[in-house]
mmCIF file of C-alpha atoms and ligand atoms in Angstrom:
data_model
loop_
_atom_site.group_PDB
_atom_site.id
_atom_site.type_symbol
_atom_site.label_atom_id
_atom_site.label_comp_id
_atom_site.label_asym_id
_atom_site.label_seq_id
_atom_site.Cartn_x
_atom_site.Cartn_y
_atom_site.Cartn_z
ATOM 1 C CA UNK Q 1 61.325 -43.017 8.365
ATOM 2 C CA UNK Q 2 58.303 -41.439 10.064
ATOM 3 C CA UNK Q 3 59.105 -40.869 13.851
ATOM 4 C CA UNK Q 4 55.887 -41.368 15.553
ATOM 5 C CA UNK Q 5 55.278 -40.518 19.131
ATOM 6 C CA UNK Q 6 58.179 -39.126 20.119
ATOM 7 C CA UNK Q 7 58.782 -36.670 23.104
ATOM 8 C CA UNK Q 8 62.083 -34.377 22.480
ATOM 9 C CA UNK Q 9 63.405 -32.562 25.452
ATOM 10 C CA UNK Q 10 65.017 -29.477 24.336
ATOM 11 C CA UNK Q 11 67.915 -27.253 25.713
ATOM 12 C CA UNK Q 12 68.422 -23.667 24.974
ATOM 13 C CA UNK Q 13 71.806 -22.075 26.626
ATOM 14 C CA UNK Q 14 73.555 -19.904 24.114
ATOM 15 C CA UNK Q 15 72.871 -16.488 25.318
ATOM 16 C CA UNK Q 16 71.041 -15.113 28.314
ATOM 17 C CA UNK Q 17 68.382 -17.202 28.271
ATOM 18 C CA UNK Q 18 68.091 -20.707 29.835
ATOM 19 C CA UNK Q 19 64.974 -22.712 28.002
ATOM 20 C CA UNK Q 20 63.942 -25.908 28.390
ATOM 21 C CA UNK Q 21 60.455 -27.365 26.158
ATOM 22 C CA UNK Q 22 59.215 -30.844 25.649
ATOM 23 C CA UNK Q 23 57.362 -31.345 21.951
ATOM 24 C CA UNK Q 24 55.640 -34.146 21.082
ATOM 25 C CA UNK Q 25 56.198 -34.873 17.211
ATOM 26 C CA UNK Q 26 55.995 -31.174 16.097
ATOM 27 C CA UNK Q 27 53.954 -30.234 18.518
ATOM 28 C CA UNK Q 28 54.790 -28.044 21.754
ATOM 29 C CA UNK Q 29 53.604 -29.347 25.273
ATOM 30 C CA UNK Q 30 56.034 -26.784 27.435
ATOM 31 C CA UNK Q 31 58.529 -24.209 26.988
ATOM 32 C CA UNK Q 32 59.927 -22.580 29.827
ATOM 33 C CA UNK Q 33 62.021 -19.702 29.390
ATOM 34 C CA UNK Q 34 64.089 -17.883 32.568
ATOM 35 C CA UNK Q 35 64.869 -14.849 31.368
ATOM 36 C CA UNK Q 36 68.392 -13.515 33.459
ATOM 37 C CA UNK Q 37 67.856 -9.703 34.851
ATOM 38 C CA UNK Q 38 71.321 -9.534 36.191
ATOM 39 C CA UNK Q 39 72.250 -7.863 33.320
ATOM 40 C CA UNK Q 40 69.852 -5.343 33.351
ATOM 41 C CA UNK Q 41 72.137 -3.044 35.503
ATOM 42 C CA UNK Q 42 75.030 -3.702 33.254
ATOM 43 C CA UNK Q 43 73.388 -2.545 29.942
ATOM 44 C CA UNK Q 44 74.275 -5.545 27.970
ATOM 45 C CA UNK Q 45 74.818 -8.916 28.400
ATOM 46 C CA UNK Q 46 77.975 -10.118 30.889
ATOM 47 C CA UNK Q 47 79.255 -13.593 29.834
ATOM 48 C CA UNK Q 48 80.572 -15.046 32.801
ATOM 49 C CA UNK Q 49 77.141 -13.731 35.301
ATOM 50 C CA UNK Q 50 75.422 -15.546 32.129
ATOM 51 C CA UNK Q 51 76.865 -18.664 32.752
ATOM 52 C CA UNK Q 52 76.504 -18.469 36.523
ATOM 53 C CA UNK Q 53 72.596 -17.847 36.263
ATOM 54 C CA UNK Q 54 72.398 -20.897 33.051
ATOM 55 C CA UNK Q 55 73.886 -23.495 36.118
ATOM 56 C CA UNK Q 56 71.696 -22.054 38.624
ATOM 57 C CA UNK Q 57 68.742 -21.882 36.241
ATOM 58 C CA UNK Q 58 68.809 -25.395 34.533
ATOM 59 C CA UNK Q 59 67.745 -27.861 36.879
ATOM 60 C CA UNK Q 60 64.615 -26.166 37.933
ATOM 61 C CA UNK Q 61 63.774 -25.085 33.811
ATOM 62 C CA UNK Q 62 63.992 -28.588 32.978
ATOM 63 C CA UNK Q 63 62.088 -29.993 36.055
ATOM 64 C CA UNK Q 64 59.192 -27.383 35.132
ATOM 65 C CA UNK Q 65 59.500 -28.216 31.508
ATOM 66 C CA UNK Q 66 58.466 -31.740 32.566
ATOM 67 C CA UNK Q 67 55.893 -30.725 34.633
ATOM 68 C CA UNK Q 68 54.076 -28.507 32.245
ATOM 69 C CA UNK Q 69 53.948 -31.038 29.787
ATOM 70 C CA UNK Q 70 52.972 -33.378 31.857
ATOM 71 C CA UNK Q 71 55.574 -36.366 31.483
ATOM 72 C CA UNK Q 72 58.119 -38.338 33.187
ATOM 73 C CA UNK Q 73 61.910 -38.944 32.237
ATOM 74 C CA UNK Q 74 61.702 -41.775 30.977
ATOM 75 C CA UNK Q 75 58.927 -41.357 28.256
ATOM 76 C CA UNK Q 76 61.194 -39.184 26.802
ATOM 77 C CA UNK Q 77 63.242 -40.239 23.436
ATOM 78 C CA UNK Q 78 65.701 -37.638 22.714
ATOM 79 C CA UNK Q 79 67.548 -35.042 23.982
ATOM 80 C CA UNK Q 80 68.241 -31.736 21.458
ATOM 81 C CA UNK Q 81 70.345 -29.037 22.733
ATOM 82 C CA UNK Q 82 72.214 -25.469 21.619
ATOM 83 C CA UNK Q 83 75.334 -26.658 20.420
ATOM 84 C CA UNK Q 84 76.336 -22.966 18.689
ATOM 85 C CA UNK Q 85 76.977 -20.078 18.153
ATOM 86 C CA UNK Q 86 76.524 -18.223 21.164
ATOM 87 C CA UNK Q 87 78.504 -17.870 24.318
ATOM 88 C CA UNK Q 88 80.925 -20.802 24.998
ATOM 89 C CA UNK Q 89 80.341 -20.388 29.138
ATOM 90 C CA UNK Q 90 76.618 -20.694 28.256
ATOM 91 C CA UNK Q 91 76.610 -23.066 25.884
ATOM 92 C CA UNK Q 92 78.823 -25.383 27.853
ATOM 93 C CA UNK Q 93 76.121 -25.404 30.658
ATOM 94 C CA UNK Q 94 73.165 -26.677 28.116
ATOM 95 C CA UNK Q 95 75.532 -29.074 26.177
ATOM 96 C CA UNK Q 96 77.223 -30.677 29.422
ATOM 97 C CA UNK Q 97 73.418 -30.966 30.888
ATOM 98 C CA UNK Q 98 71.790 -32.608 27.484
ATOM 99 C CA UNK Q 99 74.569 -35.514 27.432
ATOM 100 C CA UNK Q 100 74.790 -36.358 31.008
ATOM 101 C CA UNK Q 101 70.933 -36.485 30.659
ATOM 102 C CA UNK Q 102 70.941 -38.633 27.578
ATOM 103 C CA UNK Q 103 73.756 -40.806 29.141
ATOM 104 C CA UNK Q 104 71.395 -41.283 31.841
ATOM 105 C CA UNK Q 105 68.775 -41.967 30.452
ATOM 106 C CA UNK Q 106 70.297 -44.010 27.825
ATOM 107 C CA UNK Q 107 68.408 -41.963 24.269
ATOM 108 C CA UNK Q 108 69.889 -40.305 21.490
ATOM 109 C CA UNK Q 109 71.788 -37.197 21.874
ATOM 110 C CA UNK Q 110 71.081 -34.285 19.112
ATOM 111 C CA UNK Q 111 73.237 -31.043 18.792
ATOM 112 C CA UNK Q 112 71.028 -28.078 17.141
ATOM 113 C CA UNK Q 113 72.439 -25.094 15.512
ATOM 114 C CA UNK Q 114 70.697 -22.096 17.328
ATOM 115 C CA UNK Q 115 70.572 -19.788 13.512
ATOM 116 C CA UNK Q 116 69.133 -23.122 12.071
ATOM 117 C CA UNK Q 117 66.742 -23.386 14.859
ATOM 118 C CA UNK Q 118 65.244 -19.537 14.522
ATOM 119 C CA UNK Q 119 64.148 -20.567 11.304
ATOM 120 C CA UNK Q 120 62.766 -24.166 11.673
ATOM 121 C CA UNK Q 121 60.338 -22.409 14.299
ATOM 122 C CA UNK Q 122 58.405 -21.961 11.386
ATOM 123 C CA UNK Q 123 58.027 -25.112 11.403
ATOM 124 C CA UNK Q 124 56.534 -25.965 14.894
ATOM 125 C CA UNK Q 125 52.896 -27.345 14.479
ATOM 126 C CA UNK Q 126 50.745 -24.009 15.561
ATOM 127 C CA UNK Q 127 47.096 -23.657 14.189
ATOM 128 C CA UNK Q 128 47.400 -20.241 13.938
ATOM 129 C CA UNK Q 129 50.536 -19.650 11.537
ATOM 130 C CA UNK Q 130 51.150 -20.843 8.071
ATOM 131 C CA UNK Q 131 54.246 -22.464 7.265
ATOM 132 C CA UNK Q 132 56.616 -21.246 4.003
ATOM 133 C CA UNK Q 133 56.866 -23.093 1.714
ATOM 134 C CA UNK Q 134 60.678 -24.508 -0.442
ATOM 135 C CA UNK Q 135 62.133 -22.141 -1.745
ATOM 136 C CA UNK Q 136 61.946 -19.148 1.160
ATOM 137 C CA UNK Q 137 63.801 -16.247 2.092
ATOM 138 C CA UNK Q 138 64.182 -15.875 6.206
ATOM 139 C CA UNK Q 139 65.338 -12.924 8.048
ATOM 140 C CA UNK Q 140 66.404 -13.470 11.542
ATOM 141 C CA UNK Q 141 66.696 -10.083 13.528
ATOM 142 C CA UNK Q 142 67.673 -10.017 17.200
ATOM 143 C CA UNK Q 143 69.781 -8.515 19.785
ATOM 144 C CA UNK Q 144 72.670 -11.491 18.076
ATOM 145 C CA UNK Q 145 72.029 -11.866 14.822
ATOM 146 C CA UNK Q 146 71.089 -10.005 11.136
ATOM 147 C CA UNK Q 147 71.532 -12.372 8.831
ATOM 148 C CA UNK Q 148 69.281 -13.673 5.514
ATOM 149 C CA UNK Q 149 69.051 -16.731 4.327
ATOM 150 C CA UNK Q 150 67.980 -19.006 1.335
ATOM 151 C CA UNK Q 151 66.407 -21.509 2.074
ATOM 152 C CA UNK Q 152 65.770 -24.818 -0.013
ATOM 153 C CA UNK Q 153 64.806 -26.870 2.408
ATOM 154 C CA UNK Q 154 65.344 -27.927 6.148
ATOM 155 C CA UNK Q 155 68.987 -28.604 6.656
ATOM 156 C CA UNK Q 156 69.844 -26.984 3.213
ATOM 157 C CA UNK Q 157 70.429 -23.124 3.945
ATOM 158 C CA UNK Q 158 72.699 -20.660 2.048
ATOM 159 C CA UNK Q 159 73.443 -17.318 3.874
ATOM 160 C CA UNK Q 160 72.932 -14.116 1.627
ATOM 161 C CA UNK Q 161 73.980 -11.510 3.755
ATOM 162 C CA UNK Q 162 74.527 -11.097 7.749
ATOM 163 C CA UNK Q 163 75.959 -8.054 9.391
ATOM 164 C CA UNK Q 164 79.770 -7.089 9.217
ATOM 165 C CA UNK Q 165 79.697 -5.842 13.004
ATOM 166 C CA UNK Q 166 76.147 -4.916 15.157
ATOM 167 C CA UNK Q 167 73.428 -6.689 14.794
ATOM 168 C CA UNK Q 168 69.958 -4.979 14.842
ATOM 169 C CA UNK Q 169 68.657 -5.848 18.101
ATOM 170 C CA UNK Q 170 72.445 -4.322 19.081
ATOM 171 C CA UNK Q 171 71.563 -0.757 17.302
ATOM 172 C CA UNK Q 172 68.308 -0.548 18.925
ATOM 173 C CA UNK Q 173 70.199 -1.095 22.190
ATOM 174 C CA UNK Q 174 72.835 0.779 21.862
ATOM 175 C CA UNK Q 175 70.799 3.630 20.095
ATOM 176 C CA UNK Q 176 68.699 3.612 23.129
ATOM 177 C CA UNK Q 177 71.382 3.678 25.753
ATOM 178 C CA UNK Q 178 72.635 6.771 24.104
ATOM 179 C CA UNK Q 179 68.950 8.372 25.390
ATOM 180 C CA UNK Q 180 69.277 7.321 28.552
ATOM 181 C CA UNK Q 181 66.711 4.536 28.090
ATOM 182 C CA UNK Q 182 67.005 1.356 29.699
ATOM 183 C CA UNK Q 183 68.343 -1.653 28.756
ATOM 184 C CA UNK Q 184 66.928 -3.248 26.270
ATOM 185 C CA UNK Q 185 65.620 -0.426 24.730
ATOM 186 C CA UNK Q 186 64.535 -2.145 21.426
ATOM 187 C CA UNK Q 187 60.959 -2.318 22.238
ATOM 188 C CA UNK Q 188 60.923 1.382 24.190
ATOM 189 C CA UNK Q 189 61.857 2.696 21.134
ATOM 190 C CA UNK Q 190 59.869 0.765 19.553
ATOM 191 C CA UNK Q 191 57.167 2.268 21.689
ATOM 192 C CA UNK Q 192 57.326 5.783 21.974
ATOM 193 C CA UNK Q 193 58.390 5.855 17.674
ATOM 194 C CA UNK Q 194 54.596 5.287 17.637
ATOM 195 C CA UNK Q 195 54.062 8.228 18.701
ATOM 196 C CA UNK Q 196 56.620 10.569 16.780
ATOM 197 C CA UNK Q 197 57.983 11.647 13.270
ATOM 198 C CA UNK Q 198 59.684 9.312 11.722
ATOM 199 C CA UNK Q 199 60.912 12.122 9.234
ATOM 200 C CA UNK Q 200 61.785 14.682 12.075
ATOM 201 C CA UNK Q 201 66.102 14.059 12.132
ATOM 202 C CA UNK Q 202 68.041 12.583 9.294
ATOM 203 C CA UNK Q 203 70.732 9.258 9.793
ATOM 204 C CA UNK Q 204 72.747 8.107 7.463
ATOM 205 C CA UNK Q 205 71.724 5.011 5.910
ATOM 206 C CA UNK Q 206 75.657 3.003 5.442
ATOM 207 C CA UNK Q 207 76.985 2.005 2.271
ATOM 208 C CA UNK Q 208 77.508 -1.949 1.927
ATOM 209 C CA UNK Q 209 77.757 -4.196 -0.917
ATOM 210 C CA UNK Q 210 75.781 -6.817 -1.380
ATOM 211 C CA UNK Q 211 73.387 -7.932 1.006
ATOM 212 C CA UNK Q 212 75.249 -7.329 3.675
ATOM 213 C CA UNK Q 213 74.205 -5.055 6.821
ATOM 214 C CA UNK Q 214 76.158 -2.452 9.128
ATOM 215 C CA UNK Q 215 74.889 -0.944 12.226
ATOM 216 C CA UNK Q 216 77.620 0.511 14.079
ATOM 217 C CA UNK Q 217 77.960 3.833 11.818
ATOM 218 C CA UNK Q 218 74.559 4.200 12.839
ATOM 219 C CA UNK Q 219 75.377 4.244 16.248
ATOM 220 C CA UNK Q 220 77.759 6.656 16.184
ATOM 221 C CA UNK Q 221 76.173 9.045 13.994
ATOM 222 C CA UNK Q 222 73.165 8.749 16.585
ATOM 223 C CA UNK Q 223 76.089 9.738 19.166
ATOM 224 C CA UNK Q 224 77.093 12.662 17.475
ATOM 225 C CA UNK Q 225 73.786 13.994 17.118
ATOM 226 C CA UNK Q 226 73.330 13.297 20.623
ATOM 227 C CA UNK Q 227 75.945 15.572 22.072
ATOM 228 C CA UNK Q 228 75.857 18.258 19.342
ATOM 229 C CA UNK Q 229 71.989 18.545 20.186
ATOM 230 C CA UNK Q 230 72.324 18.553 23.851
ATOM 231 C CA UNK Q 231 75.315 20.970 24.026
ATOM 232 C CA UNK Q 232 72.663 23.491 22.185
ATOM 233 C CA UNK Q 233 69.741 22.527 24.304
ATOM 234 C CA UNK Q 234 70.398 20.001 27.539
ATOM 235 C CA UNK Q 235 66.714 18.909 27.781
ATOM 236 C CA UNK Q 236 66.724 18.154 23.510
ATOM 237 C CA UNK Q 237 66.350 14.621 24.655
ATOM 238 C CA UNK Q 238 63.410 15.022 26.841
ATOM 239 C CA UNK Q 239 61.306 17.363 24.623
ATOM 240 C CA UNK Q 240 62.274 15.366 21.066
ATOM 241 C CA UNK Q 241 62.167 11.617 22.159
ATOM 242 C CA UNK Q 242 59.236 10.583 20.031
ATOM 243 C CA UNK Q 243 60.654 11.661 17.399
ATOM 244 C CA UNK Q 244 63.719 10.534 17.923
ATOM 245 C CA UNK Q 245 63.016 7.434 18.494
ATOM 246 C CA UNK Q 246 60.935 7.407 15.252
ATOM 247 C CA UNK Q 247 63.582 8.608 13.336
ATOM 248 C CA UNK Q 248 65.616 5.675 14.716
ATOM 249 C CA UNK Q 249 63.603 3.010 14.417
ATOM 250 C CA UNK Q 250 62.844 4.229 10.329
ATOM 251 C CA UNK Q 251 66.624 3.953 9.516
ATOM 252 C CA UNK Q 252 66.952 0.776 11.050
ATOM 253 C CA UNK Q 253 63.687 -0.729 8.709
ATOM 254 C CA UNK Q 254 64.817 1.530 5.955
ATOM 255 C CA UNK Q 255 68.341 -0.737 5.764
ATOM 256 C CA UNK Q 256 66.175 -3.916 6.984
ATOM 257 C CA UNK Q 257 63.712 -3.486 3.720
ATOM 258 C CA UNK Q 258 66.269 -2.586 1.393
ATOM 259 C CA UNK Q 259 67.937 -5.338 1.732
ATOM 260 C CA UNK Q 260 65.319 -7.337 1.744
ATOM 261 C CA UNK Q 261 63.865 -5.894 -1.538
ATOM 262 C CA UNK Q 262 67.178 -7.015 -2.363
ATOM 263 C CA UNK Q 263 66.972 -10.409 -1.803
ATOM 264 C CA UNK Q 264 64.035 -10.537 -3.248
ATOM 265 C CA UNK Q 265 64.989 -9.449 -6.540
ATOM 266 C CA UNK Q 266 68.047 -11.664 -6.704
ATOM 267 C CA UNK Q 267 66.455 -14.804 -6.254
ATOM 268 C CA UNK Q 268 62.701 -13.507 -7.413
ATOM 269 C CA UNK Q 269 61.233 -15.579 -4.023
ATOM 270 C CA UNK Q 270 58.991 -13.894 -2.593
ATOM 271 C CA UNK Q 271 58.003 -16.259 0.596
ATOM 272 C CA UNK Q 272 60.052 -14.494 3.742
ATOM 273 C CA UNK Q 273 59.817 -15.993 6.805
ATOM 274 C CA UNK Q 274 60.712 -13.633 9.823
ATOM 275 C CA UNK Q 275 62.352 -14.900 13.388
ATOM 276 C CA UNK Q 276 63.997 -13.043 17.010
ATOM 277 C CA UNK Q 277 63.306 -11.130 19.380
ATOM 278 C CA UNK Q 278 63.312 -7.679 16.626
ATOM 279 C CA UNK Q 279 60.538 -9.456 14.909
ATOM 280 C CA UNK Q 280 58.420 -8.149 17.752
ATOM 281 C CA UNK Q 281 59.244 -4.510 16.086
ATOM 282 C CA UNK Q 282 55.664 -2.908 15.495
ATOM 283 C CA UNK Q 283 57.036 -1.172 12.734
ATOM 284 C CA UNK Q 284 58.510 -4.123 11.010
ATOM 285 C CA UNK Q 285 55.290 -5.655 11.183
ATOM 286 C CA UNK Q 286 53.400 -2.632 9.456
ATOM 287 C CA UNK Q 287 56.195 -2.696 6.700
ATOM 288 C CA UNK Q 288 56.029 -6.053 5.949
ATOM 289 C CA UNK Q 289 52.184 -5.572 5.590
ATOM 290 C CA UNK Q 290 52.680 -2.940 3.649
ATOM 291 C CA UNK Q 291 55.093 -5.485 1.420
ATOM 292 C CA UNK Q 292 52.148 -8.061 1.386
ATOM 293 C CA UNK Q 293 49.934 -5.986 0.112
ATOM 294 C CA UNK Q 294 51.695 -3.677 -2.874
ATOM 295 C CA UNK Q 295 54.599 -6.285 -3.645
ATOM 296 C CA UNK Q 296 52.464 -9.516 -3.219
ATOM 297 C CA UNK Q 297 55.677 -10.973 -0.776
ATOM 298 C CA UNK Q 298 53.936 -13.938 2.227
ATOM 299 C CA UNK Q 299 55.253 -12.737 4.878
ATOM 300 C CA UNK Q 300 55.565 -15.269 8.241
ATOM 301 C CA UNK Q 301 56.769 -14.388 11.592
ATOM 302 C CA UNK Q 302 56.168 -17.306 14.360
ATOM 303 C CA UNK Q 303 54.027 -16.707 17.203
ATOM 304 C CA UNK Q 304 56.576 -14.228 19.887
ATOM 305 C CA UNK Q 305 57.484 -16.313 22.139
ATOM 306 C CA UNK Q 306 59.107 -18.976 19.608
ATOM 307 C CA UNK Q 307 60.917 -15.741 17.881
ATOM 308 C CA UNK Q 308 62.797 -14.524 21.086
ATOM 309 C CA UNK Q 309 65.622 -17.203 21.919
ATOM 310 C CA UNK Q 310 63.891 -20.387 23.055
ATOM 311 C CA UNK Q 311 64.182 -24.211 23.367
ATOM 312 C CA UNK Q 312 60.849 -25.427 21.598
ATOM 313 C CA UNK Q 313 62.766 -23.901 18.360
ATOM 314 C CA UNK Q 314 65.875 -26.219 19.542
ATOM 315 C CA UNK Q 315 63.178 -28.777 20.228
ATOM 316 C CA UNK Q 316 61.837 -28.682 16.250
ATOM 317 C CA UNK Q 317 65.186 -28.909 14.682
ATOM 318 C CA UNK Q 318 65.710 -31.973 17.316
ATOM 319 C CA UNK Q 319 62.539 -33.496 15.595
ATOM 320 C CA UNK Q 320 63.154 -33.125 12.324
ATOM 321 C CA UNK Q 321 66.586 -34.777 12.788
ATOM 322 C CA UNK Q 322 65.418 -37.623 14.643
ATOM 323 C CA UNK Q 323 63.146 -38.645 12.213
ATOM 324 C CA UNK Q 324 66.688 -38.302 9.707
ATOM 325 C CA UNK Q 325 68.109 -40.212 12.325
ATOM 326 C CA UNK Q 326 70.580 -37.437 12.400
ATOM 327 C CA UNK Q 327 72.154 -38.449 15.964
ATOM 328 C CA UNK Q 328 74.998 -36.917 18.117
ATOM 329 C CA UNK Q 329 77.624 -39.132 20.116
ATOM 330 C CA UNK Q 330 79.339 -37.868 23.773
ATOM 331 C CA UNK Q 331 82.046 -36.951 22.336
ATOM 332 C CA UNK Q 332 80.592 -33.700 21.180
ATOM 333 C CA UNK Q 333 81.095 -30.256 21.605
ATOM 334 C CA UNK Q 334 80.026 -26.721 22.232
ATOM 335 C CA UNK Q 335 81.269 -24.334 19.272
ATOM 336 C CA UNK Q 336 80.853 -20.475 20.007
ATOM 337 C CA UNK Q 337 81.303 -19.942 16.223
ATOM 338 C CA UNK Q 338 78.662 -22.193 14.062
ATOM 339 C CA UNK Q 339 77.944 -21.515 10.675
ATOM 340 C CA UNK Q 340 73.883 -22.348 9.910
ATOM 341 C CA UNK Q 341 75.462 -23.946 6.475
ATOM 342 C CA UNK Q 342 78.778 -25.554 8.128
HETATM 343 O O1 LIG E 1 65.914 -12.492 20.071
HETATM 344 P P1 LIG E 1 66.353 -12.065 21.510
HETATM 345 O O2 LIG E 1 65.196 -12.236 22.711
HETATM 346 O O3 LIG E 1 67.271 -12.551 22.125
HETATM 347 C C1 LIG E 1 68.881 -12.748 21.333
HETATM 348 O O4 LIG E 1 68.958 -13.428 20.321
HETATM 349 O O5 LIG E 1 68.781 -11.316 21.109
HETATM 350 O O6 LIG E 1 66.134 -10.398 20.910
HETATM 351 C C2 LIG E 1 66.541 -9.187 21.944
HETATM 352 C C3 LIG E 1 66.433 -8.341 21.123
HETATM 353 C C4 LIG E 1 67.021 -6.977 21.715
HETATM 354 O O7 LIG E 1 68.224 -6.121 21.084
HETATM 355 C C5 LIG E 1 65.292 -5.960 22.162
HETATM 356 O O8 LIG E 1 66.134 -5.073 22.261
HETATM 357 C C6 LIG E 1 65.384 -6.628 20.792
HETATM 358 O O9 LIG E 1 65.311 -7.632 20.436
HETATM 359 N N1 LIG E 1 63.809 -6.232 20.848
HETATM 360 C C7 LIG E 1 62.597 -5.030 19.707
HETATM 361 C C8 LIG E 1 61.786 -5.701 20.055
HETATM 362 N N2 LIG E 1 61.395 -6.298 21.115
HETATM 363 C C9 LIG E 1 62.318 -6.778 21.377
HETATM 364 N N3 LIG E 1 63.064 -3.923 19.016
HETATM 365 C C10 LIG E 1 62.879 -3.518 18.595
HETATM 366 N N4 LIG E 1 61.300 -3.480 18.693
HETATM 367 C C11 LIG E 1 61.046 -4.343 19.364
HETATM 368 N N5 LIG E 1 59.665 -4.293 19.745
HETATM 369 ZN ZN1 LIG E 2 69.023 -16.255 19.374
#
């Protein structure tokens, strides 16, 4: 079945961004994101505060998405929402809202897996970016996730590797915190790294079998390094900030690129699609470009607003499921742990 002229309202509330989008088939008409600044002062997301902020944001965000798309809620064909994975209290807000609104409007409800959505964001219609062909490798790198997935079809996904502890964005943010930088520190490490020497300091890379990742050891080694050096010189961080950031970023990128190269070797697939907030990192972009030139890889990075948590990516999955007639019923519940291939 080809779904013609479908308007889909999509809702995302899995972590600390409340987002609503309107799609017209695979085109995004609006994509509103309310980020929660409340967590900054705590240096990380506080689940209870996130849930409360979603409750405050959801109605205005949905209204704004409808207004920006210039459509009335009566024109909607279906409502798609993030069922999981994520923070349960946050997911419950979007799930309950989507269920009630679909019931009130008497239109289909479509549940979406957040991790699938990060990958299928590559299929949002956008004249400036090409779409990967199946099969391809997807690497999702953000504050909550680090995964390499073999994508054989829209809904035929297989996890090849994932983090055993911290996500890569957390590795950036926690390292930044140890250097006294504000949350989220990833973008700052990126900025300072551009002026530093990536080989100034050596941090050990973890030994993890296969395509899995581990970042918690790096955080500990940076902690000991900072403690040791500041004991000798209490302005060590200030005097070496650029070099420290460049060295941390270099180590993280080496870990990511090594695993990607392994995945390419293992599968023989050279199309690689990147998503998640860490895809904004200028270093990873440079490394991927190098791999295109030197190794013949073809890499894909969606527009930045579709990389970070957003409802447009939930909407594209909603549209693809609508075409398949894959709807949910009112008994559906949010799922904090929800495997991409389950
Ligand atoms: O996708 P996202 O907005 O939310 C999550 O699902 O987590 O990703 C946010 C993460 C944060 O850890 C942030 O520090 C990181 O992405 N990040 C970056 C950069 N921009 C955002 N990390 C490194 N370099 C960047 N330029
Ligand atoms: Zn995410």
